[in-house]
Amino acid sequence: MTFRISHVCLLLGGFVAGIALTSTTSSEFAFVVDGNRLDALYVGPAAGAFLAAIVAVLVAALVRARRILSTLSFAGLALLGVAPVTGPWDLEMYLGGVGAGLLLGGLVGLCATADRAWLQTALAAGVLTGLLLAGPIDHFRTSFPRRYADYLPEPLFEPVTLALLALTAVVLAVTLASGDLGERTEVAVSGRALVTGIVLPLIGLVLYWWFVRRVWNVGADGAMQGRWMFGLVLVVVVIAASLWLEGRTGVVLLAAMAFVAAGDIGVAAFPDSWPWLLVPAALALTGAVLGRRFPHPVSGIAALAVVAASALFEHPPWDNLHVGATWLLLPLAASYTVASSLPSSESVTAMSLAAPAALAVPLIADYGWTAYTPLVGSESAPGPDSWAWTSTGLSVVAVVACGLAAAYLGKRAS
């Protein structure tokens, strides 16, 4: 495999898409809406990621002309550039969601060539790197706690962000002009894949709304602990959807679900200086190359199960085990697993790459204002409590279930 300009383009474009996908959502829910209000479905933090996933799937599945795919990709970059200056947060969220979806869907569609496997791998590596590093990058970008971000003024234009978007547009234009992508290969549109790509984000959004209804009951036996019931429902639905898809195309969806179930989207601790961010980025790139060269999705999912199990070690003196697993093993394992599962159809690939943002809500949640108010007693625990054992065990079970389903699909005829 020769590293070409098209691979650089998709790696960079995927990174921008990954950052954009995480910016359309949030892990803080409690203060957004309350009670039984239905506006959680269209103004809650999950709405932007839902919109991005739907747009990406539709573009990747239905648009075939390369010129249109290119135009939509540039339009997505433009929307991501102007979204922060559009005024109300709701409008910014919608424009950002559409922009992220157009960019991701367009890039997935451009991968439909004879080099589909490596192109999709480069795109996936970029998206996963963006998803993993969005939190740390935001940490270095802002000097105040992220939960206060909605209440403090931000600059209308961020030079670094605009420069990154401009660079991505230039590299994309050069790639298209050079013809490095190669001739497009036509693939039949799968009705099952299209339905899956639309229904799964919708289920994630509805589960988020149902979860918000329970937030008032936070406590030792309330929504904090009951959220895993909703998460496990989502895991079962994703596994069923992957089995329903034709051939082995659903393996990459299982890989994405295993990534979601393994733990928080993003590293658990931030380094002291930004050059350390290059470490998980390099590991994600290494994992993608290894996954393409030596594909074995089940082994990657097994590594993600180790990451999930490391959540038990969150108390000193063993807390470094969890930090190390999420900072070092998670990028390598996630990228390797997804790359091993590719290539897949355009709609399934788009859904799988958007899944960590669109489907993470029912599984992992902080509680907004309660993020700095203890939910339990303030005394320090010497080790994992019963809830830590339960939630970690369920997380490992979810990852293992994805692995078993992937092993089954691996024996299915292509």
Coordinates of N, CA, C and O in Angstrom, one line a residue, residues 52 108 144 164 181 190 209 254 277 284 286 297 353 391:
A52 N -26.9 14.7 12.1 CA -25.7 14.4 11.3 C -25.6 13.0 10.8 O -25.3 12.7 9.6
V108 N -17.6 9.4 2.5 CA -17.8 8.0 2.4 C -18.2 7.6 0.9 O -17.7 6.6 0.4
F144 N -11.7 27.4 30.9 CA -12.7 27.3 32.0 C -13.3 25.9 31.8 O -13.3 25.3 30.8
L164 N -8.0 25.0 9.8 CA -8.2 23.5 9.6 C -9.2 23.2 8.5 O -9.0 22.4 7.6
L181 N -8.2 9.5 -6.6 CA -9.2 8.6 -6.0 C -9.4 7.4 -6.9 O -9.9 6.3 -6.5
S190 N -28.5 -1.0 -0.8 CA -29.2 -1.9 0.1 C -30.3 -1.3 0.8 O -30.1 -0.3 1.6
W209 N -34.5 10.8 25.0 CA -35.6 11.5 25.5 C -36.2 10.7 26.7 O -36.5 11.3 27.8
L254 N -21.0 -3.5 14.4 CA -20.7 -4.1 15.7 C -19.4 -3.5 16.3 O -19.3 -3.3 17.5
L277 N -1.0 14.8 22.7 CA -2.2 14.4 21.9 C -1.7 13.6 20.6 O -2.5 12.9 20.1
A284 N -3.9 5.5 16.9 CA -5.1 5.3 16.0 C -4.7 5.0 14.6 O -5.3 4.1 13.9
T286 N -1.8 3.7 13.7 CA -1.2 2.4 13.7 C -2.2 1.3 13.7 O -2.1 0.3 13.0
P297 N -11.5 -8.7 13.4 CA -12.3 -7.9 14.3 C -12.6 -8.4 15.7 O -12.6 -7.6 16.6
L353 N -19.6 5.1 11.4 CA -18.7 6.2 11.8 C -19.4 7.3 12.6 O -18.8 7.9 13.4
S391 N -22.0 -1.8 36.6 CA -21.9 -1.0 35.4 C -20.7 -1.5 34.5 O -20.8 -1.7 33.3

